Structure formats: structure tokens, C-alpha cells
Amino acid sequence: MPRYEFGGFVVDTDTIEVVGPDGTRDVEPQVFDVLRYLVEHAERLVTKEELLDNVWGDRFVSE
């Protein structure tokens, strides 16, 4: 799996880590999934509905 680098941060999809200037950051699995989806599609606008469909899937989400 790839590693994504942006703004001094690295998102490593193999180790499920976010590494920044101050070291490794612990993030919740759902947060990591959202971040990964956004960096994988950084070339375009990602809609709320797209995030809900692709990250949350069939799970119920309320606002």
C-alpha cells in the first residue's frame, strides 16, 4: 500500500500511521479511513455523500 506525503505529514497505509513534524500521531481507525480517502482523492473535491458511502458504507450516520 502507498504512503502519502503532504504538508510535512506522512500517511502510511501499511502501518496505519500518521507521522508529522512532531512524530507519530495516534488516530482513531475511522479518522484514519477518512484521511486516507481524502488523500487518495486529493486531485478533486470529495463530497459528503461520497465520504459517507465509501468510508461509512452501510453503517447508520446521523448529524
mmCIF file of N, CA and C in Angstrom, residues 2-56:
data_model
loop_
_atom_site.group_PDB
_atom_site.id
_atom_site.type_symbol
_atom_site.label_atom_id
_atom_site.label_comp_id
_atom_site.label_asym_id
_atom_site.label_seq_id
_atom_site.Cartn_x
_atom_site.Cartn_y
_atom_site.Cartn_z
ATOM 1 N N PRO A 2 0.343 2.319 -0.509
ATOM 2 C CA PRO A 2 1.154 3.532 -0.652
ATOM 3 C C PRO A 2 1.288 4.348 0.625
ATOM 4 N N ARG A 3 2.250 5.255 0.540
ATOM 5 C CA ARG A 3 2.448 6.292 1.552
ATOM 6 C C ARG A 3 2.144 7.618 0.875
ATOM 7 N N TYR A 4 1.451 8.476 1.565
ATOM 8 C CA TYR A 4 1.113 9.791 1.025
ATOM 9 C C TYR A 4 1.818 10.848 1.860
ATOM 10 N N GLU A 5 2.451 11.803 1.192
ATOM 11 C CA GLU A 5 3.153 12.885 1.877
ATOM 12 C C GLU A 5 2.537 14.213 1.479
ATOM 13 N N PHE A 6 2.260 15.053 2.492
ATOM 14 C CA PHE A 6 1.712 16.383 2.222
ATOM 15 C C PHE A 6 1.915 17.262 3.439
ATOM 16 N N GLY A 7 2.279 18.503 3.223
ATOM 17 C CA GLY A 7 2.386 19.496 4.290
ATOM 18 C C GLY A 7 3.176 19.060 5.502
ATOM 19 N N GLY A 8 4.243 18.307 5.322
ATOM 20 C CA GLY A 8 5.047 17.854 6.449
ATOM 21 C C GLY A 8 4.512 16.618 7.146
ATOM 22 N N PHE A 9 3.464 16.024 6.616
ATOM 23 C CA PHE A 9 2.879 14.822 7.193
ATOM 24 C C PHE A 9 3.010 13.648 6.234
ATOM 25 N N VAL A 10 3.049 12.450 6.790
ATOM 26 C CA VAL A 10 3.053 11.221 6.005
ATOM 27 C C VAL A 10 1.904 10.359 6.509
ATOM 28 N N VAL A 11 1.077 9.901 5.582
ATOM 29 C CA VAL A 11 0.015 8.948 5.896
ATOM 30 C C VAL A 11 0.477 7.616 5.340
ATOM 31 N N ASP A 12 0.789 6.688 6.229
ATOM 32 C CA ASP A 12 1.303 5.375 5.831
ATOM 33 C C ASP A 12 0.182 4.355 5.954
ATOM 34 N N THR A 13 -0.299 3.865 4.806
ATOM 35 C CA THR A 13 -1.431 2.945 4.822
ATOM 36 C C THR A 13 -1.029 1.521 5.182
ATOM 37 N N ASP A 14 0.273 1.221 5.158
ATOM 38 C CA ASP A 14 0.731 -0.107 5.593
ATOM 39 C C ASP A 14 0.704 -0.230 7.112
ATOM 40 N N THR A 15 1.207 0.797 7.777
ATOM 41 C CA THR A 15 1.310 0.755 9.236
ATOM 42 C C THR A 15 0.131 1.438 9.931
ATOM 43 N N ILE A 16 -0.744 2.050 9.118
ATOM 44 C CA ILE A 16 -1.891 2.804 9.633
ATOM 45 C C ILE A 16 -1.412 3.863 10.626
ATOM 46 N N GLU A 17 -0.456 4.669 10.169
ATOM 47 C CA GLU A 17 0.115 5.731 10.994
ATOM 48 C C GLU A 17 0.071 7.056 10.257
ATOM 49 N N VAL A 18 -0.009 8.114 11.049
ATOM 50 C CA VAL A 18 0.149 9.468 10.542
ATOM 51 C C VAL A 18 1.375 10.029 11.249
ATOM 52 N N VAL A 19 2.383 10.405 10.460
ATOM 53 C CA VAL A 19 3.630 10.912 11.016
ATOM 54 C C VAL A 19 3.765 12.373 10.618
ATOM 55 N N GLY A 20 3.989 13.221 11.618
ATOM 56 C CA GLY A 20 4.148 14.650 11.379
ATOM 57 C C GLY A 20 5.478 15.134 11.898
ATOM 58 N N PRO A 21 5.697 16.437 11.854
ATOM 59 C CA PRO A 21 6.963 17.005 12.321
ATOM 60 C C PRO A 21 7.278 16.663 13.780
ATOM 61 N N ASP A 22 6.244 16.431 14.573
ATOM 62 C CA ASP A 22 6.429 16.111 15.994
ATOM 63 C C ASP A 22 6.391 14.618 16.279
ATOM 64 N N GLY A 23 6.404 13.794 15.238
ATOM 65 C CA GLY A 23 6.398 12.348 15.430
ATOM 66 C C GLY A 23 5.094 11.712 15.002
ATOM 67 N N THR A 24 4.926 10.472 15.423
ATOM 68 C CA THR A 24 3.753 9.691 15.042
ATOM 69 C C THR A 24 2.538 10.129 15.850
ATOM 70 N N ARG A 25 1.431 10.275 15.161
ATOM 71 C CA ARG A 25 0.171 10.658 15.807
ATOM 72 C C ARG A 25 -0.755 9.454 15.854
ATOM 73 N N ASP A 26 -1.339 9.210 16.996
ATOM 74 C CA ASP A 26 -2.357 8.170 17.112
ATOM 75 C C ASP A 26 -3.681 8.749 16.627
ATOM 76 N N VAL A 27 -4.336 8.040 15.738
ATOM 77 C CA VAL A 27 -5.653 8.466 15.267
ATOM 78 C C VAL A 27 -6.606 7.283 15.329
ATOM 79 N N GLU A 28 -7.862 7.593 15.560
ATOM 80 C CA GLU A 28 -8.899 6.560 15.585
ATOM 81 C C GLU A 28 -8.993 5.914 14.204
ATOM 82 N N PRO A 29 -9.379 4.642 14.134
ATOM 83 C CA PRO A 29 -9.481 3.966 12.833
ATOM 84 C C PRO A 29 -10.392 4.691 11.840
ATOM 85 N N GLN A 30 -11.525 5.193 12.299
ATOM 86 C CA GLN A 30 -12.445 5.902 11.404
ATOM 87 C C GLN A 30 -11.812 7.189 10.882
ATOM 88 N N VAL A 31 -11.102 7.899 11.744
ATOM 89 C CA VAL A 31 -10.408 9.124 11.340
ATOM 90 C C VAL A 31 -9.355 8.797 10.292
ATOM 91 N N PHE A 32 -8.612 7.720 10.500
ATOM 92 C CA PHE A 32 -7.599 7.317 9.525
ATOM 93 C C PHE A 32 -8.247 6.989 8.184
ATOM 94 N N ASP A 33 -9.375 6.296 8.200
ATOM 95 C CA ASP A 33 -10.070 5.947 6.957
ATOM 96 C C ASP A 33 -10.511 7.193 6.193
ATOM 97 N N VAL A 34 -11.007 8.201 6.911
ATOM 98 C CA VAL A 34 -11.407 9.456 6.269
ATOM 99 C C VAL A 34 -10.186 10.152 5.677
ATOM 100 N N LEU A 35 -9.121 10.259 6.452
ATOM 101 C CA LEU A 35 -7.898 10.903 5.978
ATOM 102 C C LEU A 35 -7.341 10.185 4.757
ATOM 103 N N ARG A 36 -7.287 8.868 4.820
ATOM 104 C CA ARG A 36 -6.786 8.087 3.687
ATOM 105 C C ARG A 36 -7.634 8.336 2.444
ATOM 106 N N TYR A 37 -8.950 8.322 2.593
ATOM 107 C CA TYR A 37 -9.820 8.544 1.437
ATOM 108 C C TYR A 37 -9.577 9.927 0.837
ATOM 109 N N LEU A 38 -9.445 10.933 1.694
ATOM 110 C CA LEU A 38 -9.221 12.291 1.199
ATOM 111 C C LEU A 38 -7.883 12.427 0.479
ATOM 112 N N VAL A 39 -6.812 11.854 1.019
ATOM 113 C CA VAL A 39 -5.515 11.983 0.337
ATOM 114 C C VAL A 39 -5.458 11.131 -0.922
ATOM 115 N N GLU A 40 -6.187 10.023 -0.954
ATOM 116 C CA GLU A 40 -6.229 9.203 -2.171
ATOM 117 C C GLU A 40 -6.980 9.906 -3.295
ATOM 118 N N HIS A 41 -7.821 10.876 -2.952
ATOM 119 C CA HIS A 41 -8.610 11.610 -3.940
ATOM 120 C C HIS A 41 -8.314 13.109 -3.866
ATOM 121 N N ALA A 42 -7.082 13.457 -3.551
ATOM 122 C CA ALA A 42 -6.693 14.855 -3.347
ATOM 123 C C ALA A 42 -6.799 15.710 -4.602
ATOM 124 N N GLU A 43 -6.870 15.074 -5.757
ATOM 125 C CA GLU A 43 -6.909 15.831 -7.011
ATOM 126 C C GLU A 43 -8.290 16.428 -7.301
ATOM 127 N N ARG A 44 -9.267 16.103 -6.455
ATOM 128 C CA ARG A 44 -10.622 16.593 -6.728
ATOM 129 C C ARG A 44 -11.387 16.803 -5.423
ATOM 130 N N LEU A 45 -12.508 17.470 -5.549
ATOM 131 C CA LEU A 45 -13.392 17.696 -4.415
ATOM 132 C C LEU A 45 -14.104 16.395 -4.053
ATOM 133 N N VAL A 46 -14.096 16.054 -2.782
ATOM 134 C CA VAL A 46 -14.805 14.870 -2.294
ATOM 135 C C VAL A 46 -16.052 15.362 -1.564
ATOM 136 N N THR A 47 -17.199 14.867 -1.985
ATOM 137 C CA THR A 47 -18.450 15.308 -1.368
ATOM 138 C C THR A 47 -18.720 14.552 -0.066
ATOM 139 N N LYS A 48 -19.588 15.126 0.724
ATOM 140 C CA LYS A 48 -20.013 14.486 1.969
ATOM 141 C C LYS A 48 -20.649 13.128 1.679
ATOM 142 N N GLU A 49 -21.504 13.072 0.668
ATOM 143 C CA GLU A 49 -22.169 11.815 0.323
ATOM 144 C C GLU A 49 -21.160 10.751 -0.094
ATOM 145 N N GLU A 50 -20.148 11.160 -0.838
ATOM 146 C CA GLU A 50 -19.109 10.218 -1.260
ATOM 147 C C GLU A 50 -18.358 9.661 -0.054
ATOM 148 N N LEU A 51 -18.024 10.540 0.894
ATOM 149 C CA LEU A 51 -17.357 10.074 2.116
ATOM 150 C C LEU A 51 -18.248 9.101 2.877
ATOM 151 N N LEU A 52 -19.507 9.461 3.031
ATOM 152 C CA LEU A 52 -20.428 8.585 3.755
ATOM 153 C C LEU A 52 -20.538 7.225 3.081
ATOM 154 N N ASP A 53 -20.660 7.209 1.761
ATOM 155 C CA ASP A 53 -20.789 5.945 1.027
ATOM 156 C C ASP A 53 -19.527 5.101 1.097
ATOM 157 N N ASN A 54 -18.373 5.737 0.954
ATOM 158 C CA ASN A 54 -17.127 4.987 0.815
ATOM 159 C C ASN A 54 -16.402 4.707 2.121
ATOM 160 N N VAL A 55 -16.631 5.512 3.133
ATOM 161 C CA VAL A 55 -15.948 5.289 4.416
ATOM 162 C C VAL A 55 -16.889 4.627 5.418
ATOM 163 N N TRP A 56 -18.122 5.121 5.496
ATOM 164 C CA TRP A 56 -19.066 4.561 6.460
ATOM 165 C C TRP A 56 -19.857 3.388 5.893
#
